[in-house]
Structures are given as C-alpha cells and as structure tokens.
Amino acid sequence: MIVLVAAFWEICKCVYVSILCRKTEERGTQTDEEEQHAYRSLLEALPANGNDTVKILQTSVKKRRIKSHAISIEAQKQGISKSSMAQKEVSNEFDLVPGGAESAHDEPDHFYAAHFPPLHKGKSDSKTKYKSSPKIKENSFKQIHQQFPVSHTSKWMTANLDQAQRETTVGEMRQILEELEDRWGDDTRKDKTDMYRILRHHLSKSTNPYTLVAYIVEKSKDYHLPKTSTLAYYIMKEFDNWCSLKDNIPKHSHLLLTQELKLHVLHMCTRYHMTMVGFAIKAFQLDQPDNSFLVPVLRCFLEKHKFKEAAVCGGKLGLQDHFSVEEIVLPLILQDKVNLIETYLIGNQRQQQLVVQMLDRLCDRSVDMATIISSSGVPNAKREKMHWKPLSKLAARLMKLYDIPSDLCPNISNARGLGAVKYLLYKRYIEGSMGAGSWEEMVQSAVGDSAFLKEQLIEQLMCYNETIAAAKWADYYQLPDESVPPLVATQRKALRENPGPTTGEIDGEDWDNDCYTDGDIKTSWYPLKISQEAITMVDTKESYWACLQRLSQPGTTVGIDSEWKPGFGNTVQRVALMQLAVMDHIYLLDLVYLSQHLQMDDWKQLAARFFCNPAILKLGYGLDSDFQMFVKTFPFMKESLANMSRVVELEKVAQKVIDKTVNLLPDDTGQSDDEEGPLEDSDSGVNIKFPRKEARGLSELVRQTLGKPLSKTEQMSNWERRPLRPAQVTYAALDAFVLLEVYDELVRQAQRLKMNIDMEPPVSMKWMKASKREKMKAKAKGQKFTYKEKPSKTKQYTSPSPRGAGPNPMSPGQLKVVVDSMLQGLGRQLRSCGVDVYILENHEDHDRTIEICRMENRIVLTSGNPYIMVRSHVGEHMCYCVQSVTAKEQVVEVMEYFGVKVKTKDIFSRCQVCNGDQYLEIPQKQAQQLWYRKCQQSSVAGSRVLSLMRAANPANLTEAEALCMKDLANYGVNWTTVSVAVSGVSIQIETVPEGVIGKIGLFYVCQRCGKVFWEGSHFAKVKEQFAHVLTLSD
C-alpha cells in the first residue's frame, strides 16, 4: 500500500509541474482559481481514511495550496508574471531534494537545507536519524526502497519527501537569526539575559541544534569580525556551554555530526579569524580520535603560510602526528611565535620529545643556520631567533616542562651546564658569597662526567686569571695538555715540580682555612651559642624515635628549617636535611638516609606527634618553600600535614612588631661613601635605613633583632653529600636555633611596647596548592588541572555533625559569624535573614578572620583548604566548612547546621550596610521635618555656622523650630544636626526620594550608620526571595 501511494504521489507531482509550466508558458495569465482546482483534485484522489503516510501527503499538498496562493500575491506585488515566480519556486524546491540540482547562487542555504535541517521536536522525531546519512543522494523512491527495508520506508518518506517542510525549516532558522540579531542590536537592552534564554529555548526545541548554530553563526552580520563582542562569538560560546551539560546533547549526536558538517564548521570558524575555534572544537566534537579527515584543512593553512592557524588547530584537534616538526614548529620559531609551540604540543609526548631533539640539533655550533632558514621557505623569517643562545633557552625550558631525559639532548645539557659553571664562578670570584668547600662541591656536581664542561671550566677560570686553580682542576680531571691552554699546561708542569695542596684542596686553599675563623665569626656574623656536642645527626631509626620523643613534650618551642641541594640542569630536587632546634639541643634529620629506612607510618608519626600537636609551638622562616619541598619529597605526608597546629611564620610576626626598614639596633658595621645615609626622624629619634637587595630574609631580621647578620656562605652547598662538612653542620644548626632567639626578642619588644597583637599568627597554606610548574606540566600532558577541590563531607576536614538537633531552636540574632572574602554573597544573605555577620573585605586575609573570631567570639564560615588552616588555630567548634556552591544553597546549609529558625520579622532586622540591629522608628510627619531640615542645612541660609549658633543658643530658634526639636527628641533624633541623639551619627534622610517621603507611613533609621529604610513594594519580593529559608521554620 505504501509503495502504491508513493508511486501515485510521484506521478501526480510530475504531472502537476509539467502542466503548470506548459500553461504558464502558453499564457502567463493562469488564474489562482485554476491552480487551486488542481490542488483540490489531488486531495480528492487520496483516500479519505488513509494511514499515517497518506495523512502526511495530505498535509504536504495543503501546504502547497497555501504556498501557491502566496506566490500569486507576491507576483502581483513585484509586477512580474506568475510563471517566473512559479519556475523559481519549483527550481528552489528541487534544490532542496537530496540529489537535486545544486543552486550555485545560494550555496550556504542549500547546504543547511540539505544537511539535516533542525526541525522542531514534536513535528518529526525520527527525521534526524534517517536524514543524517550522507549516502542518501537519490531522489528515486525505487532506489531508496531497495536500500532500506519496507518497515523503514515510511520513516524515510517522513524525513525526505516533504520538500515544503524542508524549505520551511531554513526559513525558521532565518527567523531565529533575525530575532537574535534584533535583540543583540537593541542598545536599550544592556542585559543579555533574554538572549541567553531565547537561544537555549531554540536549542532545546531543535532536533539538530548543531546545524542550527552553524547556520546562525555563519549568517550573522558580524561573523567576519575577529572580536569577542560579536553575536557570532556569543552564540558559539553559549552553545559550547550548553553542550557541556550532558543532558542537552542529542541522543543521536554521532549521526548528526557527520564528517561533512564537521569540515564545514572548521572552515567556517577559520575563514576570517580564530576566535571561535576553541568553542567549535569542543561543541562539535571535532577532536574525536577519528578526525583525520580534517588534516587537509591544516595542509591548506601550511600552503598559505598560515603557521599560527595550523599550530592552534593542530594542537586542539590532536593532529600533531600527521605533520613533521619541521613543517609547523620550525616556522613558528623563525617567525618568533614560540609561545604557540606549547599550545601545539599539548598532550602529545612523542611530538614533545621530537621537538626538543630538533632544538638540540639546532644548538650544535656546527649547524649552518643560513641553509636551514633558506630551505625552510618561511616568509619574513627572523634570523636572529635562529641563534644557539635563544634556542638553548627555549629547549632547556621545554626539557624541564616535558621531563625529557638529558641524555637525549647532549647539546642542550652542555649549554645548561656551562651556564651553571659561569654562575658558580660569578658567585665565587665576583660576589664572594661562597666558601671554597661548598663552591668545589657545586662545581663537581655541575660539571659531572661531561668532557666538554671539564674543558670549559678551565677556559672560564682563565677568564678570571686563575691559572693555578685552572691547572689544579685540569689535574683533578686528568685532562691532557693538548686540551688545555698553554699557560695552564705550563702551570701544571710547575706544580708537578713543586707539589702544593692535594686534590682535596683544588682551589689552593684549605676548606676549613677558607672559612671564617672564630674571631671573624664573632666580629662580623652572628655565632651559634650552643656547643657542638649538643648537635645530633639523626641518621638511624633509633635516633629518630629518640628525637621525636624529646620534641613531643608539652610546652616545647621548636625552631624548624630544612636544606636541599641547589638544582642545576634537569636534576630533581629533594629535601636532604631538616633541622629541629630546642633551647638545649639541635637535631639534624638526615632525610637522605631516613627516607630509605623509615616506613610510611613512621613518617606520619612525625606529623601527628609533632607538627599537629597543639601543645608544641613550632617556629620557622620561609616555611612555604620548606613544606613545599618536603611534600614534594614525601607526597604521602601532604594529607597528614594539612592539620598542622601552632606553626608560626616569623616573618609575619616581625612585620607586626617591627618594620624591616627600621634599624632597631645601631649599625656598627660602618658605611661606605657611596651608600645612602640613614634618614633620621627628629621627632622619634629612630634611624630609618633602606636595606640593599642582598640584605633581606632571615639574615637581615637577625641583624635587626640580635645585632649581627647570619653568614650565608654555606647556603648553596651539596646537602646530599655525606658526611657533611663541619661548616655545613654549624650553618644548618644555627639556621634553626636562631629562630628561638629571634622569637624571644620579638616577644620582649612587643611586651615592652605594650602591643596588643597575636604572636602566633597562622602559617600560610599556599604550599598545599599546586605550583605554577605543576599546573604547566599538567596542561602540557593535556590534563585538566583542578585548581580548587570542592570539599567532601567524607574527608577528614568535614565539619562536625549539625548542632541544631536540640529542642530549642536558635534565633538568627543569636548566631554570630565571620565570613571570609570568598563567601561575601553568603554573608549578605545571612545578614538579610537577621544573622549577626562580619564580612571580610577583599583585601583582608584569613589571618584577619582568625583575629575577629578570637576577639568577638564569632564562628568562622569558610570553605576549601582555608578551613583546614583556620580550624588548626580556632578549633573545630569555632569554624564551619561550607560545602554548597550557590549562595541560596549555602544559606539553607548554614541555617540547618546551626538549627536557626528564621521568621518573617527577622528579614531585614539587621542593617545591610553596618550589621547594626538597633533602629529608630520615625513616622512620616517627623521624617518630612528631617528631610526639609536636611535641605535647609545644605542651603546658604542653613549654613553650618548658623546651625551651630542656634544649637548653642536655643533662644534664637523660631517657635516652629523649637516644636520640631522637641517633637523629634521623643524619637531619639537631634533635629538641629539631623543625627541620632545617642550615637551622634548623621541620619541619611537625603537619600530618600521626595516622592517616597509623602507615601510611606514609617521609616527606620539605623542607629549605628544612619541609613534610612522603609517597607516598600520590594519587601514582599524579598520575602518571596527568602521563602526557602522561611520554610525551615515549618
């Protein structure tokens, strides 16, 4: 039956077209009545009670009747023959049929019409599925019937034979575009909420939102503009957000997103600019594994020398393996677009390694750069970028970013090693900040086994005219005379004839003699005031537990510091030594040894019994870097250290007690002529000196508090080498022990100056966050880095069970809280419900939160990692971790947790500006008197001088003014000054519009800030807004 009906329909359609065209050619005056008669004949030929297919055909014919009448009217308006209009419409209809003639003049519309038009849901839900196959090109029903089973034929007819419906769909998309453009261009609508709502409405109703968005973007008037303020950009961005929700993605999206559509979208988003490419790739799923059909687009970019576009698309699409590094990366270097290299290499480890190896080859001094540049064919190449120095810097950065082994890049490793050698020579011979022992250790570490660096060390020493040192290093590395300068060879011969120091004294000076003597230390540097016998190296399991037993005693104050070997090249840094000092002993934890002999549970005992023990005060300076390196070495300790308690950063204490630029102790070290003299404050007698850059950190703080700076000659040492030299042991012990002395001195100064400050400010928890390098490495691997982890109620830092389970609920005014700057929205909502809330400003940190909590006995509301830090200082009972996301959900969470019952009278019971809860009630008449009085004060006749004269001499007041003063005094208002009588705060009555004064019967004035409130029409809206909170009282 279906086959017969379809065949009948094909015959009728052909007969109608032929008759229509022939008659209109013979006489172009065919009447509309005759055409309508032909349509009626077709309808009568169809069965009256047919199946669904027949009904669809009937609907289509009816639509053609209506359209024919519309053609007649349009022809009359344009003054042309109806035959021309009919032929045009027939041609357009055939253009829309799969396999029909293509219309060259309207190619984009044809593409969208023939490519799965987004029919609205409810008209034909099955159309998309069967029209999505690009293989369906024939318009012959017989051929289609042979390809599909009989059961699918009716579905195909529904999707393909209704040509009028296809044309209507393109018209619908055009109407949607016009609607969006009208609203976008309306300057009176600054709020784009309607745009957002309308777009999402159409997307949710469309069975093929992908084609709809592609049409709107390509047809929009500002599509060609490379700006983020265009309608096209807005549509693509919002569509990407819409697709990010899984519920919005159509069930058969893999059928809707054909290769033809994806290619069209990629061409569309790269035709004029690249602003929408990122959104399009995600929304249209262009980065799927089977996207190699997009490679020709990138090849086209390369042919046009658009290397930037090729790199951006290649990286986002993951097509790097289809190109060699010389095709894309080398041109980016030549055009000075190296910032795009990382974007291009995201997520492809193989290509990352190949790029670094290519850079390593280019760093070879024997490479002919001119040949490479000329053979590349890159226009406008910047030759200065193809120098080994910038190339080696780029390669070294990428090596570290991608964790490329140094043995794969020998040229880059040699260049980095040479830079390290030059830096060490500068520190030794120019700056003079390194002792011979630590310098030799670091040189040996930087040179390693590289023959190139051994020879370069000799040459660099000759640049400093250190011939003897060069000869001794040549002997140490057993270099042949042919590989060293002649002067060095001659000096080696002289040294052999007159033997000098051993190889252990390479620099011509003994390690210990090179260090400062005891007299020098006592004169210039702050010394260690504890005997060497009181220093214990903890390098066994037994000594570790003995150390932990001593440090975990209640009431102990401990100084903390740590040391690690400086990193040169691509070496991995790890903490090597941790110093823990008490007043009578110093423990040096050998973490290199202990890391191999202690179990995970042993290390966690250090966190539980020491770092998280509130009975022990821990002091440190620059603890962020210490803890960051410690956690990097022992990652499993991060969770245990999250609950640290009473860990104090001395730098914060010093900032509160003293200013680092103020010399609290006289400077007896002398001053050169070229140094700026101290600025003396004649009033206070305090000498203020701006310290030099090198006079910073702990050494400068020790000088300000204890009189002399610390020696830092051993800071840059090989702390992994065992055994440690005596100078290293003394340096490490002093760095921890001096913290105890500095803290005692700061406490004494604070007490002497009667400062009311917190001497145990909380330590920063920044070390718990991922470092910038970790984020960059995660991005390079194509991973989405989690910047902020949402707290979970199952984690160890979850707040305790709800407190509101008791029989007596709490009123909002009884709850006193302080919210940090991250939860300002929650704070305002709670204040609107009547809760006593202190809201931190954006510039105030979590230290201020803890301070307010202690001073005003307020409960801290925070979230995320800051909760861990706050809890360690105020206790679990004085803080709560908010876990909801939106402010509306957060209010409900807090109210339920604390058992607060909000009533209607509580809404706006507190001032939204100052948090005050005391109001003056001013009736309308008295409010009008205040309003006019305020206006009088602002005029010339009511100047401030006249007001003060009348206030000082009431006899000068008029009778009316005296009555007003007496009347308003009953309401707690000073009429003369227009202020609150109790607090003297000026009443802001001028902020009330004049029209409101005569309409509202009662006004409320905050006694703390003078803000004026009244109940208007908005109050009912506010109550509706907080209905979700008021229901908690039910």
PDB file of C-alpha atoms in Angstrom, residues 383-594:
ATOM      1  CA  ARG A 383      67.229  35.228  11.547  1.00  0.00           C
ATOM      2  CA  GLU A 384      68.241  36.480  14.968  1.00  0.00           C
ATOM      3  CA  LYS A 385      65.949  33.891  16.522  1.00  0.00           C
ATOM      4  CA  MET A 386      67.995  31.076  14.995  1.00  0.00           C
ATOM      5  CA  HIS A 387      70.924  31.667  17.321  1.00  0.00           C
ATOM      6  CA  TRP A 388      72.097  28.949  19.670  1.00  0.00           C
ATOM      7  CA  LYS A 389      71.574  31.097  22.779  1.00  0.00           C
ATOM      8  CA  PRO A 390      67.783  31.725  22.481  1.00  0.00           C
ATOM      9  CA  LEU A 391      67.350  28.216  21.088  1.00  0.00           C
ATOM     10  CA  SER A 392      69.130  26.645  24.065  1.00  0.00           C
ATOM     11  CA  LYS A 393      66.983  28.666  26.483  1.00  0.00           C
ATOM     12  CA  LEU A 394      63.814  27.523  24.750  1.00  0.00           C
ATOM     13  CA  ALA A 395      65.000  23.933  24.659  1.00  0.00           C
ATOM     14  CA  ALA A 396      66.012  23.958  28.331  1.00  0.00           C
ATOM     15  CA  ARG A 397      62.591  25.247  29.339  1.00  0.00           C
ATOM     16  CA  LEU A 398      60.797  22.625  27.262  1.00  0.00           C
ATOM     17  CA  MET A 399      63.061  19.875  28.608  1.00  0.00           C
ATOM     18  CA  LYS A 400      62.064  20.744  32.130  1.00  0.00           C
ATOM     19  CA  LEU A 401      58.416  21.164  31.221  1.00  0.00           C
ATOM     20  CA  TYR A 402      58.147  17.849  29.385  1.00  0.00           C
ATOM     21  CA  ASP A 403      60.558  15.886  31.626  1.00  0.00           C
ATOM     22  CA  ILE A 404      62.813  14.975  28.695  1.00  0.00           C
ATOM     23  CA  PRO A 405      65.916  12.981  29.823  1.00  0.00           C
ATOM     24  CA  SER A 406      69.124  14.971  29.460  1.00  0.00           C
ATOM     25  CA  ASP A 407      70.931  12.113  27.696  1.00  0.00           C
ATOM     26  CA  LEU A 408      68.607  12.606  24.689  1.00  0.00           C
ATOM     27  CA  CYS A 409      69.777  16.212  24.321  1.00  0.00           C
ATOM     28  CA  PRO A 410      73.567  16.396  24.761  1.00  0.00           C
ATOM     29  CA  ASN A 411      73.987  19.867  23.229  1.00  0.00           C
ATOM     30  CA  ILE A 412      71.345  21.417  25.473  1.00  0.00           C
ATOM     31  CA  SER A 413      72.748  19.691  28.548  1.00  0.00           C
ATOM     32  CA  ASN A 414      76.189  21.084  27.806  1.00  0.00           C
ATOM     33  CA  ALA A 415      74.777  24.584  27.325  1.00  0.00           C
ATOM     34  CA  ARG A 416      72.909  24.428  30.646  1.00  0.00           C
ATOM     35  CA  GLY A 417      75.950  23.014  32.400  1.00  0.00           C
ATOM     36  CA  LEU A 418      78.104  25.822  31.033  1.00  0.00           C
ATOM     37  CA  GLY A 419      75.613  28.357  32.368  1.00  0.00           C
ATOM     38  CA  ALA A 420      75.785  26.742  35.793  1.00  0.00           C
ATOM     39  CA  VAL A 421      79.602  26.859  35.756  1.00  0.00           C
ATOM     40  CA  LYS A 422      79.589  30.555  34.841  1.00  0.00           C
ATOM     41  CA  TYR A 423      77.104  31.285  37.619  1.00  0.00           C
ATOM     42  CA  LEU A 424      79.226  29.487  40.204  1.00  0.00           C
ATOM     43  CA  LEU A 425      82.365  31.348  39.088  1.00  0.00           C
ATOM     44  CA  TYR A 426      80.495  34.622  39.476  1.00  0.00           C
ATOM     45  CA  LYS A 427      79.336  33.688  42.977  1.00  0.00           C
ATOM     46  CA  ARG A 428      82.871  32.738  43.956  1.00  0.00           C
ATOM     47  CA  TYR A 429      85.101  35.366  42.370  1.00  0.00           C
ATOM     48  CA  ILE A 430      82.821  38.385  41.883  1.00  0.00           C
ATOM     49  CA  GLU A 431      80.197  38.185  44.597  1.00  0.00           C
ATOM     50  CA  GLY A 432      82.391  36.304  47.078  1.00  0.00           C
ATOM     51  CA  SER A 433      79.357  34.697  48.728  1.00  0.00           C
ATOM     52  CA  MET A 434      80.509  31.073  48.538  1.00  0.00           C
ATOM     53  CA  GLY A 435      83.203  29.316  50.535  1.00  0.00           C
ATOM     54  CA  ALA A 436      85.746  27.095  48.817  1.00  0.00           C
ATOM     55  CA  GLY A 437      84.256  23.877  50.154  1.00  0.00           C
ATOM     56  CA  SER A 438      80.685  24.497  49.023  1.00  0.00           C
ATOM     57  CA  TRP A 439      81.901  26.009  45.741  1.00  0.00           C
ATOM     58  CA  GLU A 440      84.007  22.965  44.841  1.00  0.00           C
ATOM     59  CA  GLU A 441      81.139  20.626  45.631  1.00  0.00           C
ATOM     60  CA  MET A 442      78.755  22.513  43.395  1.00  0.00           C
ATOM     61  CA  VAL A 443      81.296  22.752  40.547  1.00  0.00           C
ATOM     62  CA  GLN A 444      81.813  18.996  40.624  1.00  0.00           C
ATOM     63  CA  SER A 445      78.061  18.486  40.599  1.00  0.00           C
ATOM     64  CA  ALA A 446      77.532  20.895  37.675  1.00  0.00           C
ATOM     65  CA  VAL A 447      80.351  19.506  35.524  1.00  0.00           C
ATOM     66  CA  GLY A 448      79.595  15.840  36.129  1.00  0.00           C
ATOM     67  CA  ASP A 449      81.195  13.498  33.581  1.00  0.00           C
ATOM     68  CA  SER A 450      80.931  15.849  30.597  1.00  0.00           C
ATOM     69  CA  ALA A 451      84.286  16.216  28.785  1.00  0.00           C
ATOM     70  CA  PHE A 452      83.001  19.422  27.195  1.00  0.00           C
ATOM     71  CA  LEU A 453      82.238  21.040  30.576  1.00  0.00           C
ATOM     72  CA  LYS A 454      85.595  19.983  32.019  1.00  0.00           C
ATOM     73  CA  GLU A 455      87.402  21.860  29.272  1.00  0.00           C
ATOM     74  CA  GLN A 456      85.025  24.825  29.562  1.00  0.00           C
ATOM     75  CA  LEU A 457      85.711  25.062  33.306  1.00  0.00           C
ATOM     76  CA  ILE A 458      89.405  25.504  32.591  1.00  0.00           C
ATOM     77  CA  GLU A 459      88.741  28.178  29.974  1.00  0.00           C
ATOM     78  CA  GLN A 460      86.346  30.069  32.233  1.00  0.00           C
ATOM     79  CA  LEU A 461      88.844  30.029  35.101  1.00  0.00           C
ATOM     80  CA  MET A 462      91.410  31.585  32.761  1.00  0.00           C
ATOM     81  CA  CYS A 463      88.932  34.398  32.088  1.00  0.00           C
ATOM     82  CA  TYR A 464      89.248  35.226  35.811  1.00  0.00           C
ATOM     83  CA  ASN A 465      93.055  34.941  35.571  1.00  0.00           C
ATOM     84  CA  GLU A 466      93.003  31.949  37.928  1.00  0.00           C
ATOM     85  CA  THR A 467      95.830  29.985  36.305  1.00  0.00           C
ATOM     86  CA  ILE A 468      96.772  27.962  39.391  1.00  0.00           C
ATOM     87  CA  ALA A 469      93.164  26.940  40.056  1.00  0.00           C
ATOM     88  CA  ALA A 470      92.770  26.008  36.367  1.00  0.00           C
ATOM     89  CA  ALA A 471      95.891  23.842  36.493  1.00  0.00           C
ATOM     90  CA  LYS A 472      94.702  22.039  39.621  1.00  0.00           C
ATOM     91  CA  TRP A 473      91.263  21.381  38.151  1.00  0.00           C
ATOM     92  CA  ALA A 474      92.969  20.065  34.998  1.00  0.00           C
ATOM     93  CA  ASP A 475      94.963  17.667  37.169  1.00  0.00           C
ATOM     94  CA  TYR A 476      91.854  16.718  39.110  1.00  0.00           C
ATOM     95  CA  TYR A 477      90.022  15.744  35.897  1.00  0.00           C
ATOM     96  CA  GLN A 478      93.227  14.334  34.347  1.00  0.00           C
ATOM     97  CA  LEU A 479      92.869  16.365  31.173  1.00  0.00           C
ATOM     98  CA  PRO A 480      95.624  16.030  28.542  1.00  0.00           C
ATOM     99  CA  ASP A 481      97.847  19.054  27.932  1.00  0.00           C
ATOM    100  CA  GLU A 482      96.611  19.267  24.344  1.00  0.00           C
ATOM    101  CA  SER A 483      93.070  20.097  25.536  1.00  0.00           C
ATOM    102  CA  VAL A 484      94.042  22.973  27.878  1.00  0.00           C
ATOM    103  CA  PRO A 485      95.503  26.428  27.179  1.00  0.00           C
ATOM    104  CA  PRO A 486      99.338  26.612  27.043  1.00  0.00           C
ATOM    105  CA  LEU A 487      99.533  28.688  30.238  1.00  0.00           C
ATOM    106  CA  VAL A 488      97.618  26.012  32.109  1.00  0.00           C
ATOM    107  CA  ALA A 489      99.915  23.297  30.772  1.00  0.00           C
ATOM    108  CA  THR A 490     102.962  25.296  31.890  1.00  0.00           C
ATOM    109  CA  GLN A 491     101.456  25.824  35.332  1.00  0.00           C
ATOM    110  CA  ARG A 492     100.693  22.094  35.645  1.00  0.00           C
ATOM    111  CA  LYS A 493     104.361  21.331  34.950  1.00  0.00           C
ATOM    112  CA  ALA A 494     105.422  23.801  37.647  1.00  0.00           C
ATOM    113  CA  LEU A 495     103.015  22.270  40.157  1.00  0.00           C
ATOM    114  CA  ARG A 496     104.400  18.805  39.476  1.00  0.00           C
ATOM    115  CA  GLU A 497     107.931  20.044  40.161  1.00  0.00           C
ATOM    116  CA  ASN A 498     106.796  21.863  43.342  1.00  0.00           C
ATOM    117  CA  PRO A 499     103.871  19.860  44.748  1.00  0.00           C
ATOM    118  CA  GLY A 500     101.344  22.050  46.511  1.00  0.00           C
ATOM    119  CA  PRO A 501      97.979  21.207  48.015  1.00  0.00           C
ATOM    120  CA  THR A 502      96.383  17.877  47.395  1.00  0.00           C
ATOM    121  CA  THR A 503      93.498  17.382  45.083  1.00  0.00           C
ATOM    122  CA  GLY A 504      91.262  17.797  48.091  1.00  0.00           C
ATOM    123  CA  GLU A 505      92.428  21.418  48.144  1.00  0.00           C
ATOM    124  CA  ILE A 506      91.864  22.212  44.497  1.00  0.00           C
ATOM    125  CA  ASP A 507      91.441  25.925  44.851  1.00  0.00           C
ATOM    126  CA  GLY A 508      94.788  26.412  46.576  1.00  0.00           C
ATOM    127  CA  GLU A 509      93.121  26.932  49.909  1.00  0.00           C
ATOM    128  CA  ASP A 510      92.101  24.510  52.610  1.00  0.00           C
ATOM    129  CA  TRP A 511      88.366  24.121  53.138  1.00  0.00           C
ATOM    130  CA  ASP A 512      88.442  24.950  56.811  1.00  0.00           C
ATOM    131  CA  ASN A 513      91.020  27.703  56.423  1.00  0.00           C
ATOM    132  CA  ASP A 514      88.923  29.269  53.711  1.00  0.00           C
ATOM    133  CA  CYS A 515      86.026  29.604  56.128  1.00  0.00           C
ATOM    134  CA  TYR A 516      85.883  32.418  58.602  1.00  0.00           C
ATOM    135  CA  THR A 517      87.814  31.955  61.802  1.00  0.00           C
ATOM    136  CA  ASP A 518      86.142  32.052  65.200  1.00  0.00           C
ATOM    137  CA  GLY A 519      87.281  35.618  65.611  1.00  0.00           C
ATOM    138  CA  ASP A 520      85.901  36.634  62.238  1.00  0.00           C
ATOM    139  CA  ILE A 521      82.581  34.978  63.023  1.00  0.00           C
ATOM    140  CA  LYS A 522      82.252  36.702  66.396  1.00  0.00           C
ATOM    141  CA  THR A 523      83.192  40.043  64.844  1.00  0.00           C
ATOM    142  CA  SER A 524      81.124  40.036  61.607  1.00  0.00           C
ATOM    143  CA  TRP A 525      78.467  37.345  61.855  1.00  0.00           C
ATOM    144  CA  TYR A 526      76.077  36.121  64.472  1.00  0.00           C
ATOM    145  CA  PRO A 527      77.551  32.961  66.069  1.00  0.00           C
ATOM    146  CA  LEU A 528      75.973  29.728  67.241  1.00  0.00           C
ATOM    147  CA  LYS A 529      75.542  29.963  71.028  1.00  0.00           C
ATOM    148  CA  ILE A 530      75.450  26.256  71.737  1.00  0.00           C
ATOM    149  CA  SER A 531      78.222  23.688  71.877  1.00  0.00           C
ATOM    150  CA  GLN A 532      78.861  21.233  69.061  1.00  0.00           C
ATOM    151  CA  GLU A 533      78.165  18.365  71.471  1.00  0.00           C
ATOM    152  CA  ALA A 534      74.527  19.486  71.617  1.00  0.00           C
ATOM    153  CA  ILE A 535      74.114  18.847  67.878  1.00  0.00           C
ATOM    154  CA  THR A 536      72.889  15.359  66.963  1.00  0.00           C
ATOM    155  CA  MET A 537      72.776  13.892  63.467  1.00  0.00           C
ATOM    156  CA  VAL A 538      69.640  11.743  63.303  1.00  0.00           C
ATOM    157  CA  ASP A 539      70.594   9.045  60.817  1.00  0.00           C
ATOM    158  CA  THR A 540      69.223   5.882  62.429  1.00  0.00           C
ATOM    159  CA  LYS A 541      65.768   4.636  63.266  1.00  0.00           C
ATOM    160  CA  GLU A 542      66.591   4.602  66.985  1.00  0.00           C
ATOM    161  CA  SER A 543      67.812   8.216  66.998  1.00  0.00           C
ATOM    162  CA  TYR A 544      64.718   9.219  65.036  1.00  0.00           C
ATOM    163  CA  TRP A 545      62.359   7.913  67.719  1.00  0.00           C
ATOM    164  CA  ALA A 546      64.515   9.455  70.465  1.00  0.00           C
ATOM    165  CA  CYS A 547      64.329  12.819  68.698  1.00  0.00           C
ATOM    166  CA  LEU A 548      60.558  12.529  68.297  1.00  0.00           C
ATOM    167  CA  GLN A 549      60.185  11.662  71.994  1.00  0.00           C
ATOM    168  CA  ARG A 550      62.092  14.805  73.017  1.00  0.00           C
ATOM    169  CA  LEU A 551      60.285  17.155  70.625  1.00  0.00           C
ATOM    170  CA  SER A 552      56.774  15.963  71.503  1.00  0.00           C
ATOM    171  CA  GLN A 553      56.976  17.044  75.131  1.00  0.00           C
ATOM    172  CA  PRO A 554      54.194  19.531  76.003  1.00  0.00           C
ATOM    173  CA  GLY A 555      55.242  23.179  76.227  1.00  0.00           C
ATOM    174  CA  THR A 556      58.220  22.781  73.901  1.00  0.00           C
ATOM    175  CA  THR A 557      59.168  25.511  71.437  1.00  0.00           C
ATOM    176  CA  VAL A 558      60.965  24.246  68.330  1.00  0.00           C
ATOM    177  CA  GLY A 559      62.771  26.049  65.514  1.00  0.00           C
ATOM    178  CA  ILE A 560      62.338  24.439  62.074  1.00  0.00           C
ATOM    179  CA  ASP A 561      64.454  24.717  58.947  1.00  0.00           C
ATOM    180  CA  SER A 562      65.440  22.489  56.034  1.00  0.00           C
ATOM    181  CA  GLU A 563      68.115  22.325  53.355  1.00  0.00           C
ATOM    182  CA  TRP A 564      68.372  20.801  49.902  1.00  0.00           C
ATOM    183  CA  LYS A 565      70.869  20.708  47.081  1.00  0.00           C
ATOM    184  CA  PRO A 566      70.503  23.507  44.508  1.00  0.00           C
ATOM    185  CA  GLY A 567      69.281  22.214  41.164  1.00  0.00           C
ATOM    186  CA  PHE A 568      71.381  22.614  38.027  1.00  0.00           C
ATOM    187  CA  GLY A 569      70.141  21.394  34.692  1.00  0.00           C
ATOM    188  CA  ASN A 570      67.379  18.858  34.792  1.00  0.00           C
ATOM    189  CA  THR A 571      68.188  17.398  38.204  1.00  0.00           C
ATOM    190  CA  VAL A 572      65.328  16.570  40.545  1.00  0.00           C
ATOM    191  CA  GLN A 573      65.472  18.429  43.838  1.00  0.00           C
ATOM    192  CA  ARG A 574      64.571  16.804  47.150  1.00  0.00           C
ATOM    193  CA  VAL A 575      64.900  17.867  50.762  1.00  0.00           C
ATOM    194  CA  ALA A 576      68.098  16.433  52.249  1.00  0.00           C
ATOM    195  CA  LEU A 577      68.222  17.786  55.800  1.00  0.00           C
ATOM    196  CA  MET A 578      65.688  19.005  58.348  1.00  0.00           C
ATOM    197  CA  GLN A 579      66.849  20.935  61.403  1.00  0.00           C
ATOM    198  CA  LEU A 580      64.756  20.891  64.600  1.00  0.00           C
ATOM    199  CA  ALA A 581      66.125  23.016  67.442  1.00  0.00           C
ATOM    200  CA  VAL A 582      65.109  23.400  71.095  1.00  0.00           C
ATOM    201  CA  MET A 583      66.873  25.588  73.629  1.00  0.00           C
ATOM    202  CA  ASP A 584      69.276  22.872  74.809  1.00  0.00           C
ATOM    203  CA  HIS A 585      69.671  20.667  71.741  1.00  0.00           C
ATOM    204  CA  ILE A 586      69.624  20.667  67.933  1.00  0.00           C
ATOM    205  CA  TYR A 587      68.579  17.647  65.863  1.00  0.00           C
ATOM    206  CA  LEU A 588      69.646  17.335  62.218  1.00  0.00           C
ATOM    207  CA  LEU A 589      67.411  14.796  60.471  1.00  0.00           C
ATOM    208  CA  ASP A 590      69.304  13.063  57.672  1.00  0.00           C
ATOM    209  CA  LEU A 591      66.375  12.670  55.304  1.00  0.00           C
ATOM    210  CA  VAL A 592      68.549  11.065  52.613  1.00  0.00           C
ATOM    211  CA  TYR A 593      69.184   8.099  54.928  1.00  0.00           C
ATOM    212  CA  LEU A 594      65.852   8.084  56.751  1.00  0.00           C
TER     213      LEU A 594
END
